[in-house]
Tab-separated table of N, CA and C in Angstrom:
chain	number	residue	atom	x	y	z
A	1	MET	N	-18.617	-32.075	-1.513
A	1	MET	CA	-17.176	-32.099	-1.599
A	1	MET	C	-16.653	-30.672	-1.756
A	2	GLU	N	-15.654	-30.325	-0.974
A	2	GLU	CA	-15.137	-28.963	-0.947
A	2	GLU	C	-13.927	-28.824	-1.870
A	3	GLN	N	-13.909	-27.752	-2.674
A	3	GLN	CA	-12.775	-27.508	-3.558
A	3	GLN	C	-11.706	-26.734	-2.818
A	4	VAL	N	-10.463	-27.047	-3.131
A	4	VAL	CA	-9.335	-26.347	-2.525
A	4	VAL	C	-8.938	-25.192	-3.430
A	5	MET	N	-8.926	-23.976	-2.882
A	5	MET	CA	-8.512	-22.801	-3.643
A	5	MET	C	-7.000	-22.683	-3.557
A	6	ARG	N	-6.363	-22.530	-4.700
A	6	ARG	CA	-4.904	-22.462	-4.724
A	6	ARG	C	-4.382	-21.038	-4.849
A	7	GLY	N	-5.251	-20.068	-4.930
A	7	GLY	CA	-4.826	-18.684	-5.013
A	7	GLY	C	-4.487	-18.262	-6.424
A	8	LYS	N	-4.213	-16.973	-6.579
A	8	LYS	CA	-3.874	-16.432	-7.892
A	8	LYS	C	-2.394	-16.637	-8.167
A	9	LYS	N	-2.076	-16.771	-9.444
A	9	LYS	CA	-0.679	-16.914	-9.845
A	9	LYS	C	-0.073	-15.531	-10.009
A	10	LYS	N	1.211	-15.401	-9.702
A	10	LYS	CA	1.900	-14.127	-9.823
A	10	LYS	C	2.044	-13.755	-11.290
A	11	THR	N	1.963	-12.475	-11.568
A	11	THR	CA	2.166	-11.981	-12.924
A	11	THR	C	3.089	-10.777	-12.888
A	12	PHE	N	3.899	-10.625	-13.919
A	12	PHE	CA	4.788	-9.483	-14.070
A	12	PHE	C	4.708	-8.995	-15.512
A	13	ILE	N	4.996	-7.723	-15.708
A	13	ILE	CA	5.106	-7.154	-17.047
A	13	ILE	C	6.572	-6.801	-17.259
A	14	GLY	N	7.131	-7.283	-18.356
A	14	GLY	CA	8.543	-7.048	-18.616
A	14	GLY	C	8.846	-6.959	-20.104
A	15	THR	N	10.124	-6.788	-20.405
A	15	THR	CA	10.592	-6.647	-21.779
A	15	THR	C	11.421	-7.853	-22.162
A	16	VAL	N	11.209	-8.379	-23.357
A	16	VAL	CA	11.969	-9.528	-23.846
A	16	VAL	C	13.376	-9.062	-24.218
A	17	THR	N	14.399	-9.701	-23.628
A	17	THR	CA	15.783	-9.341	-23.916
A	17	THR	C	16.472	-10.375	-24.793
A	18	SER	N	15.958	-11.603	-24.831
A	18	SER	CA	16.561	-12.635	-25.668
A	18	SER	C	15.495	-13.639	-26.075
A	19	ASN	N	15.570	-14.078	-27.339
A	19	ASN	CA	14.642	-15.102	-27.828
A	19	ASN	C	15.384	-16.103	-28.711
A	20	LYS	N	16.644	-16.346	-28.410
A	20	LYS	CA	17.482	-17.197	-29.249
A	20	LYS	C	17.205	-18.686	-29.058
A	21	MET	N	16.441	-19.027	-28.036
A	21	MET	CA	16.130	-20.430	-27.770
A	21	MET	C	14.802	-20.801	-28.412
A	22	GLN	N	14.576	-22.088	-28.560
A	22	GLN	CA	13.301	-22.547	-29.087
A	22	GLN	C	12.289	-22.590	-27.948
A	23	LYS	N	11.133	-21.982	-28.158
A	23	LYS	CA	10.028	-21.951	-27.199
A	23	LYS	C	10.402	-21.342	-25.853
A	24	SER	N	11.404	-20.464	-25.834
A	24	SER	CA	11.813	-19.798	-24.601
A	24	SER	C	12.173	-18.353	-24.882
A	25	ALA	N	12.013	-17.521	-23.865
A	25	ALA	CA	12.398	-16.118	-23.965
A	25	ALA	C	12.876	-15.657	-22.598
A	26	VAL	N	13.849	-14.757	-22.592
A	26	VAL	CA	14.315	-14.153	-21.354
A	26	VAL	C	13.622	-12.810	-21.230
A	27	VAL	N	12.935	-12.614	-20.099
A	27	VAL	CA	12.149	-11.396	-19.864
A	27	VAL	C	12.760	-10.641	-18.695
A	28	GLU	N	13.033	-9.340	-18.905
A	28	GLU	CA	13.584	-8.501	-17.855
A	28	GLU	C	12.464	-7.664	-17.250
A	29	VAL	N	12.313	-7.773	-15.930
A	29	VAL	CA	11.263	-7.048	-15.215
A	29	VAL	C	11.923	-5.953	-14.386
A	30	MET	N	11.510	-4.701	-14.629
A	30	MET	CA	12.043	-3.557	-13.879
A	30	MET	C	11.138	-3.264	-12.688
A	31	ASN	N	11.770	-2.898	-11.571
A	31	ASN	CA	11.038	-2.597	-10.349
A	31	ASN	C	11.703	-1.411	-9.666
A	32	THR	N	10.934	-0.497	-9.126
A	32	THR	CA	11.513	0.621	-8.382
A	32	THR	C	11.251	0.421	-6.898
A	33	ILE	N	12.306	0.598	-6.107
A	33	ILE	CA	12.175	0.488	-4.659
A	33	ILE	C	12.718	1.764	-4.017
A	34	LYS	N	12.233	2.067	-2.831
A	34	LYS	CA	12.689	3.252	-2.113
A	34	LYS	C	13.811	2.848	-1.165
A	35	HIS	N	14.935	3.552	-1.253
A	35	HIS	CA	16.073	3.260	-0.380
A	35	HIS	C	15.694	3.632	1.054
A	36	PRO	N	15.919	2.714	2.013
A	36	PRO	CA	15.453	2.978	3.383
A	36	PRO	C	16.126	4.165	4.065
A	37	GLN	N	17.390	4.418	3.765
A	37	GLN	CA	18.094	5.505	4.442
A	37	GLN	C	18.017	6.822	3.672
A	38	PHE	N	18.254	6.766	2.365
A	38	PHE	CA	18.358	7.987	1.573
A	38	PHE	C	17.039	8.426	0.955
A	39	LYS	N	15.996	7.590	1.042
A	39	LYS	CA	14.654	7.914	0.570
A	39	LYS	C	14.579	8.226	-0.930
A	40	LYS	N	15.541	7.724	-1.700
A	40	LYS	CA	15.504	7.897	-3.152
A	40	LYS	C	15.034	6.605	-3.785
A	41	TYR	N	14.440	6.736	-4.960
A	41	TYR	CA	13.963	5.553	-5.665
A	41	TYR	C	15.067	4.984	-6.542
A	42	ILE	N	15.225	3.668	-6.478
A	42	ILE	CA	16.262	2.956	-7.221
A	42	ILE	C	15.587	1.956	-8.145
A	43	LYS	N	16.086	1.860	-9.388
A	43	LYS	CA	15.569	0.872	-10.327
A	43	LYS	C	16.305	-0.443	-10.124
A	44	LYS	N	15.556	-1.500	-9.955
A	44	LYS	CA	16.119	-2.848	-9.859
A	44	LYS	C	15.509	-3.676	-10.969
A	45	SER	N	16.296	-4.593	-11.520
A	45	SER	CA	15.765	-5.451	-12.570
A	45	SER	C	16.088	-6.898	-12.261
A	46	LYS	N	15.246	-7.771	-12.754
A	46	LYS	CA	15.450	-9.204	-12.583
A	46	LYS	C	15.059	-9.882	-13.883
A	47	GLN	N	15.791	-10.928	-14.240
A	47	GLN	CA	15.511	-11.645	-15.474
A	47	GLN	C	14.843	-12.976	-15.170
A	48	PHE	N	13.834	-13.290	-15.956
A	48	PHE	CA	13.102	-14.541	-15.820
A	48	PHE	C	13.129	-15.277	-17.149
A	49	MET	N	13.291	-16.597	-17.104
A	49	MET	CA	13.179	-17.426	-18.295
A	49	MET	C	11.712	-17.824	-18.407
A	50	ALA	N	11.102	-17.518	-19.553
A	50	ALA	CA	9.673	-17.768	-19.737
A	50	ALA	C	9.440	-18.671	-20.936
A	51	HIS	N	8.391	-19.476	-20.854
A	51	HIS	CA	8.026	-20.407	-21.916
A	51	HIS	C	7.160	-19.687	-22.937
A	52	ASP	N	7.574	-19.730	-24.198
A	52	ASP	CA	6.850	-19.101	-25.296
A	52	ASP	C	6.503	-20.206	-26.289
A	53	GLU	N	5.305	-20.757	-26.163
A	53	GLU	CA	4.909	-21.956	-26.914
A	53	GLU	C	4.973	-21.766	-28.423
A	54	LYS	N	4.534	-20.615	-28.932
A	54	LYS	CA	4.438	-20.418	-30.384
A	54	LYS	C	5.609	-19.633	-30.968
A	55	ASN	N	6.628	-19.335	-30.182
A	55	ASN	CA	7.779	-18.534	-30.627
A	55	ASN	C	7.339	-17.203	-31.237
A	56	GLU	N	6.401	-16.527	-30.590
A	56	GLU	CA	5.875	-15.262	-31.093
A	56	GLU	C	6.668	-14.057	-30.603
A	57	CYS	N	7.376	-14.189	-29.492
A	57	CYS	CA	8.081	-13.057	-28.895
A	57	CYS	C	9.313	-12.689	-29.702
A	58	SER	N	9.557	-11.388	-29.803
A	58	SER	CA	10.794	-10.904	-30.390
A	58	SER	C	11.421	-9.912	-29.413
A	59	ILE	N	12.700	-9.623	-29.621
A	59	ILE	CA	13.429	-8.759	-28.695
A	59	ILE	C	12.794	-7.371	-28.690
A	60	GLY	N	12.531	-6.842	-27.499
A	60	GLY	CA	11.933	-5.523	-27.339
A	60	GLY	C	10.445	-5.548	-27.062
A	61	ASP	N	9.799	-6.694	-27.227
A	61	ASP	CA	8.363	-6.794	-26.956
A	61	ASP	C	8.087	-6.635	-25.463
A	62	THR	N	6.962	-6.012	-25.135
A	62	THR	CA	6.495	-5.936	-23.757
A	62	THR	C	5.496	-7.071	-23.561
A	63	VAL	N	5.776	-7.948	-22.578
A	63	VAL	CA	4.946	-9.139	-22.389
A	63	VAL	C	4.483	-9.265	-20.947
A	64	LEU	N	3.402	-9.988	-20.777
A	64	LEU	CA	2.889	-10.343	-19.456
A	64	LEU	C	3.279	-11.786	-19.199
A	65	ILE	N	4.044	-12.040	-18.123
A	65	ILE	CA	4.425	-13.414	-17.793
A	65	ILE	C	3.670	-13.854	-16.551
A	66	GLN	N	3.371	-15.143	-16.505
A	66	GLN	CA	2.578	-15.698	-15.417
A	66	GLN	C	3.305	-16.906	-14.836
A	67	GLU	N	3.215	-17.051	-13.542
A	67	GLU	CA	3.835	-18.156	-12.831
A	67	GLU	C	3.214	-19.479	-13.287
A	68	SER	N	4.032	-20.527	-13.392
A	68	SER	CA	3.522	-21.839	-13.768
A	68	SER	C	4.330	-22.920	-13.061
A	69	ARG	N	3.973	-24.143	-13.347
A	69	ARG	CA	4.723	-25.254	-12.775
A	69	ARG	C	6.118	-25.282	-13.400
A	70	PRO	N	7.102	-25.932	-12.779
A	70	PRO	CA	8.425	-26.004	-13.389
A	70	PRO	C	8.385	-26.718	-14.740
A	71	LEU	N	8.858	-26.038	-15.780
A	71	LEU	CA	8.864	-26.598	-17.124
A	71	LEU	C	10.233	-27.143	-17.507
A	72	SER	N	11.282	-26.632	-16.888
A	72	SER	CA	12.641	-27.128	-17.093
A	72	SER	C	13.474	-26.682	-15.891
A	73	LYS	N	14.788	-26.789	-16.022
A	73	LYS	CA	15.657	-26.430	-14.903
A	73	LYS	C	15.495	-24.960	-14.492
A	74	LEU	N	15.344	-24.076	-15.468
A	74	LEU	CA	15.269	-22.646	-15.171
A	74	LEU	C	13.906	-22.011	-15.439
A	75	LYS	N	13.033	-22.679	-16.187
A	75	LYS	CA	11.757	-22.071	-16.575
A	75	LYS	C	10.649	-22.386	-15.577
A	76	ARG	N	10.143	-21.310	-14.924
A	76	ARG	CA	9.002	-21.420	-14.010
A	76	ARG	C	7.924	-20.407	-14.373
A	77	TRP	N	8.056	-19.766	-15.524
A	77	TRP	CA	7.137	-18.733	-15.978
A	77	TRP	C	6.728	-19.030	-17.415
A	78	ARG	N	5.567	-18.508	-17.819
A	78	ARG	CA	5.147	-18.643	-19.205
A	78	ARG	C	4.613	-17.301	-19.682
A	79	VAL	N	4.772	-17.063	-20.979
A	79	VAL	CA	4.287	-15.823	-21.578
A	79	VAL	C	2.777	-15.944	-21.717
A	80	ALA	N	2.049	-15.115	-20.982
A	80	ALA	CA	0.591	-15.166	-21.014
A	80	ALA	C	0.041	-14.321	-22.167
A	81	LYS	N	0.686	-13.166	-22.423
A	81	LYS	CA	0.142	-12.254	-23.423
A	81	LYS	C	1.231	-11.294	-23.881
A	82	ILE	N	1.226	-10.983	-25.161
A	82	ILE	CA	2.133	-9.947	-25.677
A	82	ILE	C	1.365	-8.631	-25.631
A	83	MET	N	1.819	-7.738	-24.775
A	83	MET	CA	1.121	-6.466	-24.570
A	83	MET	C	1.393	-5.491	-25.719
A	84	LYS	N	2.676	-5.373	-26.114
A	84	LYS	CA	3.052	-4.418	-27.157
A	84	LYS	C	4.219	-4.996	-27.945
A	85	LYS	N	4.072	-5.021	-29.268
A	85	LYS	CA	5.153	-5.497	-30.134
A	85	LYS	C	6.207	-4.403	-30.277
A	86	ALA	N	7.461	-4.833	-30.452
A	86	ALA	CA	8.562	-3.881	-30.641
A	86	ALA	C	8.468	-3.254	-32.025
A	87	THR	N	8.843	-2.006	-32.113
A	87	THR	CA	8.829	-1.332	-33.409
A	87	THR	C	10.180	-1.522	-34.075
A	88	LEU	N	10.160	-1.843	-35.353
A	88	LEU	CA	11.384	-2.027	-36.118
A	88	LEU	C	11.842	-0.691	-36.679
A	89	ILE	N	13.106	-0.389	-36.471
A	89	ILE	CA	13.673	0.838	-37.008
A	89	ILE	C	14.644	0.458	-38.118
A	90	GLU	N	14.333	0.869	-39.324
A	90	GLU	CA	15.192	0.553	-40.461
A	90	GLU	C	16.096	1.743	-40.754
A	91	GLU	N	17.345	1.445	-41.082
A	91	GLU	CA	18.309	2.520	-41.359
A	91	GLU	C	18.549	2.661	-42.836
């Protein structure tokens, strides 16, 4: 019997911008593209709603998100790993 390979899931590294929901976080992924006419690099960003099962993410954390099955109306990504925790600055 032959197994069907489904390929690798997409992954992005981004920064958590909101964690006000339960088991969810909004992750902003920055990308640089080269302008076709002017040949300058432009920063583009996109926001993804990601599933955070243990509510471990806080605002400013750098996380790795991975593609998954649809979990809700807007969530198609899940937090695979927290790469770097945000540093707290006390005044």
